[in-house]
Amino acid sequence: MEGQRQLYGARVLSIGAGGLGAPVIQYLAAAGVGTLGVIDFDVVETTNLQRQVIHNGENRGQKKTASAREFVGKLNPLVSVETYPFPLTEDNVDGLIAGYDIVVDGCDNFDTRYTVADACARADIPLVWGSINRYSGQLSVFDGGITLRDIFPEPPAPGTVQNCAEGGVLGVLPGVVGTMMANEAIKLITGIGNPLYGKLAVWDGKTATLQHLNIAPRPETRARVFDRQASTAGDGRGEPGITTCATTACSAEKKEDEGNTMVHERDILEYQDLTSKGALLVDVREPVEWAGGQLPKALETPLSALRRGEIDSLPALADLPRDTPLAVYCAGGVRSKEAIGILQQAGFTNLVNLTGGINRWWAYAR
């Protein structure tokens, strides 16, 4: 029941509703993930149907996002589906991934892969990544400390690697790899097992073997991951003055928002250091998620109430002095950033965002 509540409170974005996206969407919906986002600009074609199992012949010509919503509605109507039937680009990626706890990337082109991976690293959102070709597939989980560019620093030159349409793909292969990707997402949400942090899993469909390779960070890739943020800082295209630490080890990083208010970030694994110095924990997840477990003595402050401007009516915050040190967390570290902005506007001045969220704490500390 604890894990089921955690799943219901989670928000997961699937990049793609094709070969890999189909089993990801299918199994996360069946598992009871509360909100699934699906971005895909393509339409269902006959040639998709041997591997993209959430679509059928009646969906041909329909947007894959609409077909995915229809499928999930029939499978599990309790799941909310948010669809984005347009291409993902450098201009819209940051807004699209914001508000999601986990991103699962099963897209079929290199430009989008790198755009998504870099954006997730900048936003400190866990990324479950997968890739397939012909008879083999790969998958990993990136958490900012390790990124896609640590494995493949740059995308291959155009035309040097065939896609599934050109080279073909064994129909069951995306089902195998996509299901493993869904498994990684469920592990991140519920804190069970060991996610594929720092490892690349390689599946060979012809020999039915799975190999794990260790991934080492490449310091020279860091500037490439974060250069877009640095180049847009303060120029009106990005958030003014923001600098982002390249690894989760950088736990005392500061960020500036548009009001030039300094906000500290700390790894959630270090929360006890903050509480020992008098900080209060603030859990901004929703009530259904609290039942699945919380950090000790956390103040229950749902983000939905903060968005409605109900700060003064919340028992946890109503009588607190505005300079009280607060350490704010959510499931993955995304909603807590939004909550901090709202709390700043309400006059709170001593705020820390616990990066990685309680999912990271469950994965590493329990």
Tab-separated table of C-alpha atoms in Angstrom:
chain	number	residue	atom	x	y	z
A	1	MET	CA	0.000	0.000	0.000
A	2	GLU	CA	2.878	2.369	0.756
A	3	GLY	CA	4.355	1.897	-2.694
A	4	GLN	CA	0.958	2.188	-4.350
A	5	ARG	CA	0.375	5.573	-2.715
A	6	GLN	CA	3.792	6.738	-3.864
A	7	LEU	CA	2.976	5.694	-7.420
A	8	TYR	CA	-0.368	7.484	-7.336
A	9	GLY	CA	1.312	10.690	-6.216
A	10	ALA	CA	3.999	10.591	-8.912
A	11	ARG	CA	4.202	12.609	-12.132
A	12	VAL	CA	6.141	10.947	-14.972
A	13	LEU	CA	6.781	12.375	-18.437
A	14	SER	CA	7.266	9.942	-21.341
A	15	ILE	CA	9.266	11.331	-24.246
A	16	GLY	CA	7.659	9.474	-27.110
A	17	ALA	CA	4.678	7.158	-27.510
A	18	GLY	CA	6.338	4.815	-29.977
A	19	GLY	CA	8.277	1.577	-29.596
A	20	LEU	CA	9.818	2.284	-26.192
A	21	GLY	CA	7.193	4.757	-25.043
A	22	ALA	CA	4.377	2.248	-25.589
A	23	PRO	CA	5.420	-0.292	-22.918
A	24	VAL	CA	6.543	2.523	-20.618
A	25	ILE	CA	3.102	4.132	-20.819
A	26	GLN	CA	1.315	0.785	-20.607
A	27	TYR	CA	3.067	-0.507	-17.506
A	28	LEU	CA	3.259	2.790	-15.620
A	29	ALA	CA	-0.471	3.270	-16.169
A	30	ALA	CA	-1.151	-0.296	-15.071
A	31	ALA	CA	1.028	0.239	-11.997
A	32	GLY	CA	-1.068	3.252	-11.002
A	33	VAL	CA	1.221	6.229	-11.621
A	34	GLY	CA	-1.080	9.164	-10.925
A	35	THR	CA	-0.074	11.480	-13.758
A	36	LEU	CA	1.492	10.509	-17.067
A	37	GLY	CA	2.698	13.130	-19.496
A	38	VAL	CA	3.141	12.053	-23.125
A	39	ILE	CA	4.897	14.120	-25.781
A	40	ASP	CA	4.940	12.949	-29.403
A	41	PHE	CA	4.155	14.852	-32.607
A	42	ASP	CA	3.799	11.749	-34.811
A	43	VAL	CA	0.699	9.879	-35.991
A	44	VAL	CA	-0.002	6.139	-35.871
A	45	GLU	CA	0.962	4.260	-39.047
A	46	THR	CA	0.498	0.637	-40.073
A	47	THR	CA	4.259	0.031	-39.869
A	48	ASN	CA	4.209	0.995	-36.175
A	49	LEU	CA	1.849	-1.756	-35.101
A	50	GLN	CA	4.327	-4.655	-34.879
A	51	ARG	CA	6.014	-3.020	-31.876
A	52	GLN	CA	4.006	-0.007	-30.610
A	53	VAL	CA	1.513	-2.091	-28.702
A	54	ILE	CA	-0.704	0.633	-27.202
A	55	HIS	CA	-1.905	1.544	-30.717
A	56	ASN	CA	-4.053	-0.546	-33.056
A	57	GLY	CA	-5.408	-0.471	-36.568
A	58	GLU	CA	-8.314	1.763	-35.593
A	59	ASN	CA	-5.840	4.435	-34.454
A	60	ARG	CA	-4.106	4.776	-37.831
A	61	GLY	CA	-3.818	8.426	-38.799
A	62	GLN	CA	-4.519	9.539	-35.230
A	63	LYS	CA	-1.990	11.469	-33.157
A	64	LYS	CA	-0.018	9.058	-30.994
A	65	THR	CA	-0.666	11.238	-27.959
A	66	ALA	CA	-4.439	10.935	-28.495
A	67	SER	CA	-4.158	7.191	-29.052
A	68	ALA	CA	-2.063	6.859	-25.873
A	69	ARG	CA	-4.633	8.815	-23.858
A	70	GLU	CA	-7.415	6.561	-25.184
A	71	PHE	CA	-5.430	3.427	-24.290
A	72	VAL	CA	-4.651	4.579	-20.749
A	73	GLY	CA	-8.266	5.634	-20.211
A	74	LYS	CA	-9.432	2.105	-20.968
A	75	LEU	CA	-6.665	0.440	-18.972
A	76	ASN	CA	-6.747	2.611	-15.850
A	77	PRO	CA	-9.154	5.577	-15.807
A	78	LEU	CA	-7.699	6.763	-12.481
A	79	VAL	CA	-4.523	7.877	-14.284
A	80	SER	CA	-4.444	11.484	-15.470
A	81	VAL	CA	-2.854	11.852	-18.923
A	82	GLU	CA	-1.370	15.160	-20.064
A	83	THR	CA	-0.567	15.217	-23.794
A	84	TYR	CA	1.781	17.367	-25.868
A	85	PRO	CA	1.216	16.639	-29.596
A	86	PHE	CA	4.134	18.683	-30.911
A	87	PRO	CA	7.925	18.366	-31.281
A	88	LEU	CA	10.186	18.801	-28.276
A	89	THR	CA	12.802	21.498	-28.903
A	90	GLU	CA	15.494	23.486	-27.118
A	91	ASP	CA	12.968	26.295	-26.760
A	92	ASN	CA	10.223	24.320	-25.009
A	93	VAL	CA	12.057	21.501	-23.202
A	94	ASP	CA	12.604	23.299	-19.900
A	95	GLY	CA	8.935	24.207	-19.580
A	96	LEU	CA	7.795	20.722	-20.561
A	97	ILE	CA	9.840	18.806	-18.007
A	98	ALA	CA	9.149	21.283	-15.192
A	99	GLY	CA	6.636	19.887	-12.735
A	100	TYR	CA	7.467	16.233	-13.432
A	101	ASP	CA	9.257	14.051	-10.900
A	102	ILE	CA	10.810	11.696	-13.461
A	103	VAL	CA	11.372	11.830	-17.220
A	104	VAL	CA	11.510	8.628	-19.293
A	105	ASP	CA	13.122	9.089	-22.706
A	106	GLY	CA	12.271	6.570	-25.403
A	107	CYS	CA	12.444	8.881	-28.413
A	108	ASP	CA	13.907	7.862	-31.765
A	109	ASN	CA	16.222	10.721	-32.753
A	110	PHE	CA	19.549	11.908	-31.413
A	111	ASP	CA	18.822	15.635	-31.287
A	112	THR	CA	15.892	15.082	-28.934
A	113	ARG	CA	17.841	12.616	-26.793
A	114	TYR	CA	20.593	15.122	-26.084
A	115	THR	CA	18.165	18.010	-25.623
A	116	VAL	CA	16.210	16.029	-23.023
A	117	ALA	CA	19.286	14.659	-21.247
A	118	ASP	CA	20.916	18.079	-20.942
A	119	ALA	CA	17.673	19.707	-19.743
A	120	CYS	CA	17.104	17.036	-17.077
A	121	ALA	CA	20.680	17.461	-15.847
A	122	ARG	CA	20.195	21.222	-15.596
A	123	ALA	CA	16.875	20.814	-13.758
A	124	ASP	CA	18.126	17.962	-11.537
A	125	ILE	CA	15.278	15.691	-12.674
A	126	PRO	CA	16.016	11.940	-12.796
A	127	LEU	CA	16.055	10.623	-16.364
A	128	VAL	CA	15.382	7.025	-17.345
A	129	TRP	CA	16.973	6.632	-20.769
A	130	GLY	CA	16.675	3.848	-23.325
A	131	SER	CA	17.696	3.105	-26.889
A	132	ILE	CA	17.120	0.235	-29.333
A	133	ASN	CA	18.432	-0.837	-32.720
A	134	ARG	CA	17.696	-4.034	-34.624
A	135	TYR	CA	18.292	-6.783	-32.010
A	136	SER	CA	19.848	-4.919	-29.069
A	137	GLY	CA	19.018	-2.181	-26.620
A	138	GLN	CA	20.546	-0.057	-23.891
A	139	LEU	CA	19.197	1.699	-20.826
A	140	SER	CA	20.435	3.701	-17.850
A	141	VAL	CA	19.294	6.170	-15.196
A	142	PHE	CA	20.890	9.613	-15.071
A	143	ASP	CA	20.715	11.780	-11.961
A	144	GLY	CA	22.880	14.775	-12.880
A	145	GLY	CA	26.059	13.228	-11.521
A	146	ILE	CA	26.150	10.992	-14.607
A	147	THR	CA	24.603	12.153	-17.883
A	148	LEU	CA	24.142	10.838	-21.403
A	149	ARG	CA	27.247	12.758	-22.491
A	150	ASP	CA	29.367	10.728	-20.086
A	151	ILE	CA	28.617	7.712	-22.296
A	152	PHE	CA	28.325	9.416	-25.677
A	153	PRO	CA	29.824	12.945	-25.495
A	154	GLU	CA	28.296	14.050	-28.806
A	155	PRO	CA	25.615	12.668	-31.141
A	156	PRO	CA	26.836	10.770	-34.187
A	157	ALA	CA	27.140	12.573	-37.487
A	158	PRO	CA	23.868	12.684	-39.466
A	159	GLY	CA	23.369	9.619	-41.639
A	160	THR	CA	25.936	7.431	-39.866
A	161	VAL	CA	23.425	5.499	-37.704
A	162	GLN	CA	20.251	3.963	-39.070
A	163	ASN	CA	16.985	4.455	-37.232
A	164	CYS	CA	14.388	1.709	-36.748
A	165	ALA	CA	12.606	2.577	-39.985
A	166	GLU	CA	15.840	2.250	-41.968
A	167	GLY	CA	17.617	-0.619	-40.202
A	168	GLY	CA	14.634	-2.506	-38.856
A	169	VAL	CA	13.972	-3.663	-35.319
A	170	LEU	CA	12.888	-6.964	-33.826
A	171	GLY	CA	9.274	-6.327	-32.864
A	172	VAL	CA	9.554	-7.607	-29.290
A	173	LEU	CA	12.771	-5.678	-28.547
A	174	PRO	CA	11.151	-2.373	-27.524
A	175	GLY	CA	8.819	-4.369	-25.288
A	176	VAL	CA	11.781	-5.896	-23.468
A	177	VAL	CA	13.758	-2.660	-23.084
A	178	GLY	CA	10.716	-0.447	-22.534
A	179	THR	CA	9.460	-2.697	-19.760
A	180	MET	CA	12.861	-2.498	-18.082
A	181	MET	CA	12.657	1.307	-18.372
A	182	ALA	CA	9.247	1.273	-16.686
A	183	ASN	CA	10.767	-0.920	-13.988
A	184	GLU	CA	13.489	1.687	-13.349
A	185	ALA	CA	10.868	4.434	-13.047
A	186	ILE	CA	8.889	2.383	-10.531
A	187	LYS	CA	12.072	1.750	-8.532
A	188	LEU	CA	12.786	5.475	-8.412
A	189	ILE	CA	9.244	6.304	-7.293
A	190	THR	CA	8.947	3.651	-4.599
A	191	GLY	CA	12.554	3.392	-3.454
A	192	ILE	CA	12.802	-0.361	-4.050
A	193	GLY	CA	15.949	-2.011	-5.353
A	194	ASN	CA	18.927	-0.262	-6.897
A	195	PRO	CA	18.323	2.005	-9.906
A	196	LEU	CA	20.806	1.919	-12.775
A	197	TYR	CA	22.738	4.951	-11.543
A	198	GLY	CA	26.248	4.925	-13.013
A	199	LYS	CA	25.561	1.798	-15.057
A	200	LEU	CA	24.666	1.091	-18.667
A	201	ALA	CA	22.585	-2.049	-19.168
A	202	VAL	CA	22.996	-3.633	-22.619
A	203	TRP	CA	20.458	-6.236	-23.784
A	204	ASP	CA	21.279	-8.586	-26.663
A	205	GLY	CA	18.067	-10.038	-28.045
A	206	LYS	CA	19.835	-12.680	-30.153
A	207	THR	CA	21.615	-14.236	-27.174
A	208	ALA	CA	19.147	-13.191	-24.442
A	209	THR	CA	21.983	-11.731	-22.373
A	210	LEU	CA	22.087	-8.595	-20.243
A	211	GLN	CA	25.416	-6.933	-19.560
A	212	HIS	CA	26.106	-4.103	-17.106
A	213	LEU	CA	28.864	-1.584	-17.837
A	214	ASN	CA	30.073	0.995	-15.317
A	215	ILE	CA	29.908	4.651	-16.391
A	216	ALA	CA	32.567	7.114	-15.280
A	217	PRO	CA	31.877	10.863	-15.345
A	218	ARG	CA	33.712	12.882	-17.985
A	219	PRO	CA	34.624	16.300	-16.517
A	220	GLU	CA	35.109	17.688	-20.020
A	221	THR	CA	31.417	17.136	-20.821
A	222	ARG	CA	30.119	19.354	-18.019
A	223	ALA	CA	30.430	22.629	-19.877
A	224	ARG	CA	28.598	21.131	-22.849
A	225	VAL	CA	25.705	19.990	-20.661
A	226	PHE	CA	25.269	23.341	-18.963
A	227	ASP	CA	26.436	25.804	-21.627
A	228	ARG	CA	22.888	26.639	-22.705
A	229	GLN	CA	22.023	27.735	-19.205
A	230	ALA	CA	25.191	29.776	-18.894
A	231	SER	CA	24.639	31.428	-22.266
A	232	THR	CA	21.041	32.387	-21.448
A	233	ALA	CA	21.668	33.597	-17.896
A	234	GLY	CA	20.469	37.148	-17.543
A	235	ASP	CA	19.711	37.757	-21.226
A	236	GLY	CA	15.938	37.431	-21.065
A	237	ARG	CA	15.813	33.945	-22.610
A	238	GLY	CA	16.504	31.966	-19.435
A	239	GLU	CA	16.295	32.514	-15.706
A	240	PRO	CA	18.528	35.467	-14.751
A	241	GLY	CA	21.762	34.682	-13.004
A	242	ILE	CA	21.202	30.977	-12.427
A	243	THR	CA	24.248	28.756	-12.151
A	244	THR	CA	23.876	25.011	-11.832
A	245	CYS	CA	26.204	22.550	-10.171
A	246	ALA	CA	27.177	19.662	-12.412
A	247	THR	CA	27.013	16.934	-9.773
A	248	THR	CA	24.836	16.039	-6.833
A	249	ALA	CA	27.953	16.266	-4.676
A	250	CYS	CA	27.735	20.041	-4.956
A	251	SER	CA	25.252	20.284	-2.124
A	252	ALA	CA	25.604	23.860	-0.942
A	253	GLU	CA	24.903	25.509	-4.261
A	254	LYS	CA	23.041	28.812	-4.419
A	255	LYS	CA	20.581	30.028	-7.010
A	256	GLU	CA	19.176	33.460	-7.704
A	257	ASP	CA	15.637	34.032	-8.857
A	258	GLU	CA	14.273	37.094	-10.582
A	259	GLY	CA	13.976	38.894	-7.261
A	260	ASN	CA	17.669	38.224	-6.553
A	261	THR	CA	16.752	36.224	-3.429
A	262	MET	CA	19.406	33.646	-2.616
A	263	VAL	CA	18.120	30.086	-2.292
A	264	HIS	CA	20.337	27.310	-1.059
A	265	GLU	CA	20.195	23.741	-2.325
A	266	ARG	CA	21.290	20.682	-0.395
A	267	ASP	CA	21.250	17.014	-1.250
A	268	ILE	CA	18.334	15.394	0.588
A	269	LEU	CA	20.743	12.774	1.927
A	270	GLU	CA	22.170	15.581	4.094
A	271	TYR	CA	18.868	16.696	5.602
A	272	GLN	CA	19.856	15.606	9.120
A	273	ASP	CA	22.697	18.122	9.095
A	274	LEU	CA	20.110	20.845	8.498
A	275	THR	CA	17.630	19.626	11.109
A	276	SER	CA	20.407	19.334	13.698
A	277	LYS	CA	20.931	23.069	13.221
A	278	GLY	CA	17.273	23.907	13.735
A	279	ALA	CA	15.774	23.635	10.243
A	280	LEU	CA	12.217	22.360	9.917
A	281	LEU	CA	11.355	19.885	7.169
A	282	VAL	CA	8.493	20.859	4.838
A	283	ASP	CA	6.823	18.129	2.744
A	284	VAL	CA	5.040	19.777	-0.208
A	285	ARG	CA	3.730	16.559	-1.734
A	286	GLU	CA	0.012	15.850	-1.720
A	287	PRO	CA	-1.777	14.051	1.164
A	288	VAL	CA	-2.098	10.793	-0.775
A	289	GLU	CA	1.704	10.684	-0.935
A	290	TRP	CA	2.270	11.343	2.767
A	291	ALA	CA	0.628	8.039	3.639
A	292	GLY	CA	3.451	6.292	1.801
A	293	GLY	CA	6.070	7.654	4.185
A	294	GLN	CA	7.726	10.946	5.142
A	295	LEU	CA	10.915	12.270	6.627
A	296	PRO	CA	10.685	12.576	10.437
A	297	LYS	CA	8.538	15.419	11.828
A	298	ALA	CA	7.956	16.945	8.389
A	299	LEU	CA	5.453	19.785	8.184
A	300	GLU	CA	2.636	18.732	5.846
A	301	THR	CA	2.228	21.579	3.358
A	302	PRO	CA	0.754	20.430	0.006
A	303	LEU	CA	1.831	22.418	-3.021
A	304	SER	CA	-1.778	22.553	-4.206
A	305	ALA	CA	-2.667	24.593	-1.107
A	306	LEU	CA	0.323	26.872	-1.622
A	307	ARG	CA	-0.771	27.493	-5.199
A	308	ARG	CA	-4.201	28.521	-3.920
A	309	GLY	CA	-2.637	31.068	-1.588
A	310	GLU	CA	-3.660	29.241	1.591
A	311	ILE	CA	-0.358	29.688	3.453
A	312	ASP	CA	-1.854	31.533	6.428
A	313	SER	CA	-4.562	28.893	6.870
A	314	LEU	CA	-2.132	25.970	6.910
A	315	PRO	CA	-1.521	24.923	10.537
A	316	ALA	CA	2.052	23.927	9.718
A	317	LEU	CA	3.055	27.425	8.542
A	318	ALA	CA	0.505	29.874	9.933
A	319	ASP	CA	2.355	30.792	13.142
A	320	LEU	CA	5.944	30.390	11.961
A	321	PRO	CA	8.216	33.455	11.956
A	322	ARG	CA	9.158	34.272	8.393
A	323	ASP	CA	12.870	33.786	9.111
A	324	THR	CA	12.391	30.193	10.326
A	325	PRO	CA	14.850	27.905	8.483
A	326	LEU	CA	12.837	25.547	6.260
A	327	ALA	CA	14.151	22.571	4.272
A	328	VAL	CA	11.618	21.859	1.521
A	329	TYR	CA	11.237	18.541	-0.309
A	330	CYS	CA	8.876	16.694	-2.636
A	331	ALA	CA	9.138	13.404	-4.539
A	332	GLY	CA	11.890	14.278	-6.979
A	333	GLY	CA	12.979	17.840	-6.219
A	334	VAL	CA	10.877	19.608	-8.856
A	335	ARG	CA	7.728	20.674	-7.015
A	336	SER	CA	9.816	21.832	-4.055
A	337	LYS	CA	11.419	24.475	-6.281
A	338	GLU	CA	8.014	25.870	-7.170
A	339	ALA	CA	6.980	25.772	-3.514
A	340	ILE	CA	10.054	27.744	-2.515
A	341	GLY	CA	9.133	30.481	-4.974
A	342	ILE	CA	5.657	30.730	-3.436
A	343	LEU	CA	7.060	30.751	0.095
A	344	GLN	CA	9.474	33.521	-0.855
A	345	GLN	CA	6.604	35.641	-2.110
A	346	ALA	CA	4.863	35.053	1.233
A	347	GLY	CA	7.879	36.466	3.060
A	348	PHE	CA	9.848	33.376	4.094
A	349	THR	CA	13.552	34.146	3.821
A	350	ASN	CA	15.498	31.109	5.052
A	351	LEU	CA	14.754	28.308	2.580
A	352	VAL	CA	16.672	25.262	1.398
A	353	ASN	CA	15.599	23.022	-1.493
A	354	LEU	CA	16.378	19.348	-0.830
A	355	THR	CA	17.468	18.096	-4.245
A	356	GLY	CA	16.583	14.618	-5.414
A	357	GLY	CA	13.469	14.524	-3.268
A	358	ILE	CA	12.319	11.698	-1.073
A	359	ASN	CA	12.714	9.254	-3.987
A	360	ARG	CA	16.471	9.787	-3.784
A	361	TRP	CA	16.431	9.345	-0.019
A	362	TRP	CA	14.483	6.078	-0.351
A	363	ALA	CA	16.897	4.825	-3.016
A	364	TYR	CA	20.101	5.527	-1.084
A	365	ALA	CA	19.439	5.964	2.619
A	366	ARG	CA	16.801	3.438	3.701
